[in-house]
Short mmCIF file of C-alpha atoms in Angstrom, two decimals:
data_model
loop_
_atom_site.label_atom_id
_atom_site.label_comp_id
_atom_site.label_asym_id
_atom_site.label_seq_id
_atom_site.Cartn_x
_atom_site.Cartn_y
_atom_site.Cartn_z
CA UNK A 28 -5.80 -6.09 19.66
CA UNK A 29 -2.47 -5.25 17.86
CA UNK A 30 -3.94 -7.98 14.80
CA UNK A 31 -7.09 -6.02 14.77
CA UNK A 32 -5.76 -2.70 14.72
CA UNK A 33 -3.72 -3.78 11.57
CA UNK A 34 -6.77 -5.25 9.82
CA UNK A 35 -8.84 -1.97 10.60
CA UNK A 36 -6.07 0.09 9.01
CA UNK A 37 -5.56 -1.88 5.71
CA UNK A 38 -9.14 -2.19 4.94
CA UNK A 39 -9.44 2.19 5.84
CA UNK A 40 -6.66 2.50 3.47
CA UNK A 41 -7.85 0.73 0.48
CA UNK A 42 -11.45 1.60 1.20
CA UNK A 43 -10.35 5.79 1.21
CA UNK A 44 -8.33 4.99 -1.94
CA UNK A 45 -11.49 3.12 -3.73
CA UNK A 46 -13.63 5.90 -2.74
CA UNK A 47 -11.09 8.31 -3.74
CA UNK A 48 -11.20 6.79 -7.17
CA UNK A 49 -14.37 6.90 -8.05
CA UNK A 50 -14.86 10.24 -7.44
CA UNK A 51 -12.27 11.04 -9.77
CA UNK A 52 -13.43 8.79 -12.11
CA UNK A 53 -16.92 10.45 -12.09
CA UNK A 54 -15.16 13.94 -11.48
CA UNK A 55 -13.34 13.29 -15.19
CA UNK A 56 -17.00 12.15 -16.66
CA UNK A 57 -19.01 15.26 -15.72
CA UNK A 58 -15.51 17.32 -17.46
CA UNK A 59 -17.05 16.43 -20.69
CA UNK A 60 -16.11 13.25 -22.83
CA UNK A 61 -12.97 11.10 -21.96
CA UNK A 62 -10.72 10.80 -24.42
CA UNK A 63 -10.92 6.75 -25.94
CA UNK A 64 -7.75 6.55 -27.53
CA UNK A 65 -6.01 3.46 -25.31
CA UNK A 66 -2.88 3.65 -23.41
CA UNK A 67 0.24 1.70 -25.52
CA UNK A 68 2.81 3.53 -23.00
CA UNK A 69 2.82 5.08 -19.88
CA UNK A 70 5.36 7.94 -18.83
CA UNK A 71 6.63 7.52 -14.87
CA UNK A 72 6.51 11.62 -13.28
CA UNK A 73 9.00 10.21 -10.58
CA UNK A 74 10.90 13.87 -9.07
CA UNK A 75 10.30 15.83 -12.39
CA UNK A 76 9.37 18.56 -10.18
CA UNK A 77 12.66 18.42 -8.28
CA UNK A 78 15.15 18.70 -11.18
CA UNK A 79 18.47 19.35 -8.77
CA UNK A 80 17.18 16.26 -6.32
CA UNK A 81 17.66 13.56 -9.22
CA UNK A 82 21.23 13.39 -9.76
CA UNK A 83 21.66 13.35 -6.10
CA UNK A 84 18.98 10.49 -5.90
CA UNK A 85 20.41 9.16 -8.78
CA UNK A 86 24.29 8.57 -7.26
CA UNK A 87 22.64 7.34 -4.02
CA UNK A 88 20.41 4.83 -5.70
CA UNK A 89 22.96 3.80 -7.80
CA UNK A 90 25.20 3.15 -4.82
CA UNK A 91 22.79 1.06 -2.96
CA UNK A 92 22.32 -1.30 -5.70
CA UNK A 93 25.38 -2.10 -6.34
CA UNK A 94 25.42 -2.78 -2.32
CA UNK A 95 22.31 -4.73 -2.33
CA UNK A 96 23.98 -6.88 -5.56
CA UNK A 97 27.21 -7.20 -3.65
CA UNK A 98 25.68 -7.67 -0.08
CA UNK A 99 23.14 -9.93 -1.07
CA UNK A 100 25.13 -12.42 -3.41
CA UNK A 101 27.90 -12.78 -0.64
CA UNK A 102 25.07 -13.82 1.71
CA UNK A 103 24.07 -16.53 -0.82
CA UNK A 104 26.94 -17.89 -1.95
CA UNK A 105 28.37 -18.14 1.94
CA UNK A 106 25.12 -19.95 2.66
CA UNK A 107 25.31 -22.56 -0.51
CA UNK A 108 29.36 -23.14 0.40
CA UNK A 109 30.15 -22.92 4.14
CA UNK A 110 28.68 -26.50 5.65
CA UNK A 111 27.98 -24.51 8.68
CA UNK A 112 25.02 -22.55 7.10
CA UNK A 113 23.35 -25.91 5.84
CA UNK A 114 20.00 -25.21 8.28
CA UNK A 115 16.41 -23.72 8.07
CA UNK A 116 17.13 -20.71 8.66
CA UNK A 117 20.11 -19.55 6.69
CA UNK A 118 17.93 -21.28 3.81
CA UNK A 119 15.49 -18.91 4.07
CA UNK A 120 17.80 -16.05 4.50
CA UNK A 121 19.43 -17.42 1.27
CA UNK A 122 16.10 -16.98 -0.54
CA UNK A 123 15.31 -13.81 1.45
CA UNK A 124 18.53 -12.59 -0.44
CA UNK A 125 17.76 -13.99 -3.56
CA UNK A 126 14.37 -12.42 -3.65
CA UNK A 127 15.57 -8.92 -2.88
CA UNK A 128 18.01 -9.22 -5.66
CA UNK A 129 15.29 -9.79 -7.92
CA UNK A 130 13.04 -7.30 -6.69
CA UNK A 131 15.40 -4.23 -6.99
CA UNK A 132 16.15 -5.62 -10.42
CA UNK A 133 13.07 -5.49 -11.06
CA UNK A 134 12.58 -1.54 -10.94
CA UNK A 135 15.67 0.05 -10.01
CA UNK A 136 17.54 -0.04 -13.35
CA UNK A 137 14.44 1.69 -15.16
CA UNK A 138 14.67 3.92 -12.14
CA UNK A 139 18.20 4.99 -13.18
CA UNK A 140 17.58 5.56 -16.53
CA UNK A 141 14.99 7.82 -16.13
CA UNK A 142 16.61 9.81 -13.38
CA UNK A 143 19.92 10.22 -15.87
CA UNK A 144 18.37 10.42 -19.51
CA UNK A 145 15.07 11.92 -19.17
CA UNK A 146 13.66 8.54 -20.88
CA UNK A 147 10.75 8.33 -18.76
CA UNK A 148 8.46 5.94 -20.79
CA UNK A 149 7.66 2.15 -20.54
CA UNK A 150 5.53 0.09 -22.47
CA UNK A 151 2.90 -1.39 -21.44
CA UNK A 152 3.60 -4.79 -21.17
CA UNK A 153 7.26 -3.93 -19.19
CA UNK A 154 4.50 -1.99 -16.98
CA UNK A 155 2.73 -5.57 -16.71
CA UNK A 156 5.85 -7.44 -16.07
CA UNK A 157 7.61 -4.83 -13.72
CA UNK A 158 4.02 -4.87 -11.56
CA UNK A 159 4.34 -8.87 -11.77
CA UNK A 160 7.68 -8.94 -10.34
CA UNK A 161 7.10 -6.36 -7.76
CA UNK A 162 4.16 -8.04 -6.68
CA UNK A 163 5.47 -11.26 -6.39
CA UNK A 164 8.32 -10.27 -4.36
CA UNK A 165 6.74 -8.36 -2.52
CA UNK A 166 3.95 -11.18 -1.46
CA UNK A 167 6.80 -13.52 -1.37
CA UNK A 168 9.07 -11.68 1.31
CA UNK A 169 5.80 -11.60 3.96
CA UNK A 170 5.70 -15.31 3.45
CA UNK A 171 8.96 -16.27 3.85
CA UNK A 172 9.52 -13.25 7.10
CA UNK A 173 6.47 -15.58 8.91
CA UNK A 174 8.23 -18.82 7.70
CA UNK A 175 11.40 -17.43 9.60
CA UNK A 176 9.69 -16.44 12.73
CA UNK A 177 8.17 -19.87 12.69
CA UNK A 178 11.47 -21.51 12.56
CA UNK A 179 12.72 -19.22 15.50
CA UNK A 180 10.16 -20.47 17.32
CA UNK A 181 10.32 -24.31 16.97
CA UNK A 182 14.29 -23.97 17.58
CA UNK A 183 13.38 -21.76 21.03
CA UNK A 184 10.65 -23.37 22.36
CA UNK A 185 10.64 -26.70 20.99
CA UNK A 186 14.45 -27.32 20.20
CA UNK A 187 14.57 -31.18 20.92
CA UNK A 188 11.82 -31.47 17.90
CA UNK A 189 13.23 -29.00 15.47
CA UNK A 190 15.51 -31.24 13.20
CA UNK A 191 12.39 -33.37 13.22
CA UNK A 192 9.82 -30.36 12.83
CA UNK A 193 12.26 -28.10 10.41
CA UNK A 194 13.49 -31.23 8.17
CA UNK A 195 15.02 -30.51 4.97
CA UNK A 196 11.75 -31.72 3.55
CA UNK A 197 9.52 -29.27 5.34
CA UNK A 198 11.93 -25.90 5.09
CA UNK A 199 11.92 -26.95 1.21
CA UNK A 200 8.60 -27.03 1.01
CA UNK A 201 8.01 -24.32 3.29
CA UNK A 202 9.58 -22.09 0.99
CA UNK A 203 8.41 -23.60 -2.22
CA UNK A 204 4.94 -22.52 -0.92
CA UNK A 205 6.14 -19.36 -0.41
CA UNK A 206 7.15 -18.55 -3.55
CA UNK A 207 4.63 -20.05 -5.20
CA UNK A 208 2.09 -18.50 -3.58
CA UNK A 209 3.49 -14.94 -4.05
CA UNK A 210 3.79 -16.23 -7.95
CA UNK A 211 0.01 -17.16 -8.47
CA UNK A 212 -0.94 -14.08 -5.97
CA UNK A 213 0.74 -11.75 -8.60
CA UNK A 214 -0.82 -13.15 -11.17
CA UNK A 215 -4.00 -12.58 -10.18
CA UNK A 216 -3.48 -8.95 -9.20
CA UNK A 217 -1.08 -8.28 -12.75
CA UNK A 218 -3.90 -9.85 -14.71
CA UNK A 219 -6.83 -8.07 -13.47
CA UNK A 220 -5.28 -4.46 -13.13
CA UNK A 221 -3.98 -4.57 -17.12
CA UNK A 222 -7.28 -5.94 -18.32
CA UNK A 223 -8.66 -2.40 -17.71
CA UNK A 224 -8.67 0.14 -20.27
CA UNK A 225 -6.67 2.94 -19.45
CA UNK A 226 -7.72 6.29 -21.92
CA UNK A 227 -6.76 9.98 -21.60
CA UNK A 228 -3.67 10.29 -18.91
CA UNK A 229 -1.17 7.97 -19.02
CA UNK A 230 0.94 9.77 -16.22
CA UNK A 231 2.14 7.53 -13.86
CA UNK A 232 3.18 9.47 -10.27
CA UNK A 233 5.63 7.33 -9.12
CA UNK A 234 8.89 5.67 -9.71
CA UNK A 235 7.64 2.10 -11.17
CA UNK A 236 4.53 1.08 -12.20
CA UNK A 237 3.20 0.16 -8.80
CA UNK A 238 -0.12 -1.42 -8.84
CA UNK A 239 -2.43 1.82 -6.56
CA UNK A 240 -0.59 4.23 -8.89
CA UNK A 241 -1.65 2.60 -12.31
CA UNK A 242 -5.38 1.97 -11.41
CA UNK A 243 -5.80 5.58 -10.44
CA UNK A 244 -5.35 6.07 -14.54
CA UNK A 245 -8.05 3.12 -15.23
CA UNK A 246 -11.07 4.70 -16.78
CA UNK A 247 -12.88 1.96 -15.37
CA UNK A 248 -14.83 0.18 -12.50
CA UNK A 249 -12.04 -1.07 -10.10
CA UNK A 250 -14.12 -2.47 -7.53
CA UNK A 251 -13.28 -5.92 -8.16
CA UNK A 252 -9.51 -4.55 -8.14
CA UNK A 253 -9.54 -3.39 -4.70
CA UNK A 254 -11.78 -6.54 -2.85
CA UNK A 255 -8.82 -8.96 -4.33
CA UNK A 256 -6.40 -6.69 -3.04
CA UNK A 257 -8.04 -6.59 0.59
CA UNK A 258 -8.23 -10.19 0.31
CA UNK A 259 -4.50 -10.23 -0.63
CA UNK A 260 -3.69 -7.70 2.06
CA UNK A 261 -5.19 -10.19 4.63
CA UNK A 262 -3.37 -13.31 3.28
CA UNK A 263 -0.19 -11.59 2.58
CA UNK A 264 0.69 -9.19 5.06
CA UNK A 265 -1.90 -9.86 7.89
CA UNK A 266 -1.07 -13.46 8.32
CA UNK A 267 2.58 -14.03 7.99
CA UNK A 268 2.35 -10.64 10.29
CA UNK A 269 -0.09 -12.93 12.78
CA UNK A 270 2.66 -15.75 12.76
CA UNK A 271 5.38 -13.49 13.75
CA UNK A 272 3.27 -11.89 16.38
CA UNK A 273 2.59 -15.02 18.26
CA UNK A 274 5.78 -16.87 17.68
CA UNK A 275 7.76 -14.23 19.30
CA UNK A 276 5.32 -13.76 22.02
CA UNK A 277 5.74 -17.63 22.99
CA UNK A 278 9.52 -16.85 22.15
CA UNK A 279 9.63 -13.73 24.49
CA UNK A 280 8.03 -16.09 27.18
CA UNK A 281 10.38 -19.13 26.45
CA UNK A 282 13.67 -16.61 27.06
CA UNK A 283 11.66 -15.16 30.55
CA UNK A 284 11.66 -18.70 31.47
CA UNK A 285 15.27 -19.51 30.90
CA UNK A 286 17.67 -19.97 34.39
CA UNK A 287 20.68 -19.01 32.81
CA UNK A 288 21.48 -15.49 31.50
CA UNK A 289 24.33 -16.61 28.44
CA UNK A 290 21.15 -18.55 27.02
CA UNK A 291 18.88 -15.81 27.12
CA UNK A 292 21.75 -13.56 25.14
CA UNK A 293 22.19 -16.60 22.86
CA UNK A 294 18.37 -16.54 22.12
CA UNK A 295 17.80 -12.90 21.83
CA UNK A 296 20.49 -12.70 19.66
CA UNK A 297 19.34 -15.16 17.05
CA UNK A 298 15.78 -13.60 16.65
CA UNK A 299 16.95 -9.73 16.94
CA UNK A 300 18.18 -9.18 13.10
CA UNK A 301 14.96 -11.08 11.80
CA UNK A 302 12.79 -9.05 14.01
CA UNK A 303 14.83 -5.96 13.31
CA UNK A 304 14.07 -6.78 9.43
CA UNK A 305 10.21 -7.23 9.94
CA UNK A 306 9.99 -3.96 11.91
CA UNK A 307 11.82 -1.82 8.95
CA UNK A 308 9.65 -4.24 6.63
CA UNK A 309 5.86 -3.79 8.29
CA UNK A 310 6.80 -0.67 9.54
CA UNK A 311 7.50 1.29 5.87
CA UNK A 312 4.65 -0.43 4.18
CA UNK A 313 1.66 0.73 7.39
CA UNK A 314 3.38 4.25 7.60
CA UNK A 315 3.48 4.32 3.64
CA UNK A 316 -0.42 3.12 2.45
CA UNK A 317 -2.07 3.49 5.76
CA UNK A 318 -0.91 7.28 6.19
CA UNK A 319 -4.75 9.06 6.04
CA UNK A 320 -5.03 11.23 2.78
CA UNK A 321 -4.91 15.16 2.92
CA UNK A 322 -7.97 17.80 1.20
CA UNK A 323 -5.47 20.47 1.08
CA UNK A 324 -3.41 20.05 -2.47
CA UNK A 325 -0.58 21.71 -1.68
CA UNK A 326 0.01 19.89 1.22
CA UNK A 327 -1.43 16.42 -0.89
CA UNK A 328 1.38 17.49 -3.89
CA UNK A 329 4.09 17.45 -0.56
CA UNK A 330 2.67 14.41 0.71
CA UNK A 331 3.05 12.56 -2.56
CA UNK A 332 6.58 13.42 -2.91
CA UNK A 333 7.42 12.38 0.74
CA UNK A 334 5.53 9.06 -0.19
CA UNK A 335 7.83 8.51 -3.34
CA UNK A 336 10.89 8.85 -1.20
CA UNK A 337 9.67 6.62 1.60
CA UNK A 338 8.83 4.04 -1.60
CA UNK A 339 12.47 4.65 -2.53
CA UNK A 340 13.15 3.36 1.18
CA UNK A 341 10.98 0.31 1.35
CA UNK A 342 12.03 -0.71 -2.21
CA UNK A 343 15.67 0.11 -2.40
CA UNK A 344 17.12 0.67 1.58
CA UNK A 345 15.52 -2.42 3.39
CA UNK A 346 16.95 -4.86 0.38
CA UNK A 347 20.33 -3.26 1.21
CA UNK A 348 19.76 -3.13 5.28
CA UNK A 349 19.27 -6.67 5.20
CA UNK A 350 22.23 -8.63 4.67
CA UNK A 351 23.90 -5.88 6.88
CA UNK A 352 21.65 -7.05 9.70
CA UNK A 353 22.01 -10.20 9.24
CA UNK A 354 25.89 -9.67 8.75
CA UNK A 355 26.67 -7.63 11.78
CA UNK A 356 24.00 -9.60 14.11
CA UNK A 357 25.06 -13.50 13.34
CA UNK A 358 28.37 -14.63 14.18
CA UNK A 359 28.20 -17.72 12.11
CA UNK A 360 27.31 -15.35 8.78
CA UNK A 361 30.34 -13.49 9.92
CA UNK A 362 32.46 -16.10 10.17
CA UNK A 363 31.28 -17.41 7.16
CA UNK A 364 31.59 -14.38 4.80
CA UNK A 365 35.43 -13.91 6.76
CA UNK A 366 36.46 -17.72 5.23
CA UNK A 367 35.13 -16.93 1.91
CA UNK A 368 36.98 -13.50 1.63
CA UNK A 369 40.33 -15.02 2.78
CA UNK A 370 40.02 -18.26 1.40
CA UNK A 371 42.89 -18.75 -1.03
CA UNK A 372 42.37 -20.02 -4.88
CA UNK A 373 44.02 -23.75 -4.84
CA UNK A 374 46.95 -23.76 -7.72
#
């Protein structure tokens, strides 16, 4: 039921916003004739409307990346050096970390600039390549959240099988896949989004070129747009949401069957941060594109900011959450990150 609740509410979402397009799009035609000069740049609107917000938003945003660059890189060198992090899942948290260090990259520094210097432009190819990279991320991180609930699972409910099940082979691989598949997914979605001609505004209202906000400027047919992106939507985040779903209902009833209470601590423990992640992960992206669209345009201009801040949230806070999770959560990570810190340079 949950599963197809989820699906209902992605494909209302991008259905209302394909809709919503083409009425503007045919809104803008009967105006009179659309100006055919082609986009080179586009300018990001970001909180231009709220000058006294953006040097607040620009110290906090600031501060969290340096935390997320700091948090993050502990996490991975801790897992590469301490022998005692050599398994499944502290490899995937290793490339969870990785990947959020790449995806804040990605966006944030433009973010900066333009919140501090007023230099709100970007061509159009760093528009391609920061949609690419946010894309593929994005995609990547659902994968590799389902791989980790998988791995939970075989090391709760199967654990005489997991080094057999989770080899170093398979977690590898596992992960290779992910990436890969987030990689090609991107791709796909980068390639056909900038093959449409974009004429007249060139306004983008958001902080980064994210991929609903540019083809609301296509002067074009986006149909073909938005059935990929359903069909990305349903292999990306519907999936990897499906794995999690059932591994930690067979994990919920593995701990109920348990005799003794210190294993059922032990096991809750070891699944709570990755489940806390996924719930701040799923959670902002339904509440942020499956949030029903207001006629009133006041209230629509208040909406949009509120949905730039909660994008600010999914994209900059949940990188940064996550090696706290995982940090205050795992004793082995805290051990780990405790040896590194006091470990003394050999003379």
């Amino acid at each position: 039921i949950i599963v197809q609740v989820i699906c209902t509410v992605c494909f209302l979402a991008v259905n209302t916003f394909y809709v919503r397009s083409s009425f503007d799009f045919l809104k803008a035609d009967d105006m009179g004739e659309i100006n055919q000069t082609l986009v080179s740049e586009f300018l990001f609107l970001g909180l231009s409307g709220y000058p006294k917000i953006e040097i607040i938003y620009f110290a906090l945003i600031l501060v969290m990346y340096l935390v997320i660059l700091i948090g993050n890189g502990v996490l991975i060198i801790a897992s590469i050096l301490d022998s005692r992090l050599h398994t499944p899942m502290y490899f995937f948290l290793g490339n969870l970390s990785f990947l959020d260090i790449c995806y804040t990259s990605s966006s944030v520094p433009s973010t900066l600039v333009s919140l501090i210097s007023k230099k709100r432009n970007i061509s159009f190819s760093g528009c391609a390549v920061q949609m690419f990279f946010g894309f593929a991320m994005g995609s990547t991180e659902c994968l590799l959240l389902g791989m980790m609930a998988f791995d939970r699972y075989v090391a709760i409910c199967n654990p005489l099988r997991y080094p057999i099940i989770m080899s170093k082979v398979a977690y590898v691989l596992m992960a290779s896949v992910s990436w890969l598949s987030g990689g090609i997914n991107s791709v796909v979605q980068t390639l056909l989004a900038m093959r449409l001609p974009f004429c007249g505004n060139n306004i983008i209202n958001h902080f980064t070129c994210e991929i609903l906000a540019i083809l609301k400027l296509a002067c074009a047919d986006i149909s073909l747009n938005i059935i990929t992106m359903v069909i990305s939507n349903m292999a990306f985040l519907v999936l990897p949401l499906m794995v999690i779903f059932f591994s930690y209902m067979f994990i919920l009833y593995t701990i109920l069957q348990m005799n003794s209470a210190t294993g059922r601590r032990k096991a809750f423990s070891t699944c709570s941060a990755h489940l806390t992640v996924v719930i701040i992960f799923y959670g902002t992206i339904l509440f942020l594109y499956a949030k029903p669209k207001s006629q009133d345009l006041t209230v629509e201009e208040k909406l949009q900011a509120s949905d730039k801040l909660i994008s600010l949230f999914y994209g900059v806070v949940t990188p940064m959450l996550n090696p706290i999770i995982y940090s205050l959560r795992n004793k082995d990570v805290k051990a780990a990150v405790k040896y590194l810190l006091n470990k003394k340079p050999v003379h």
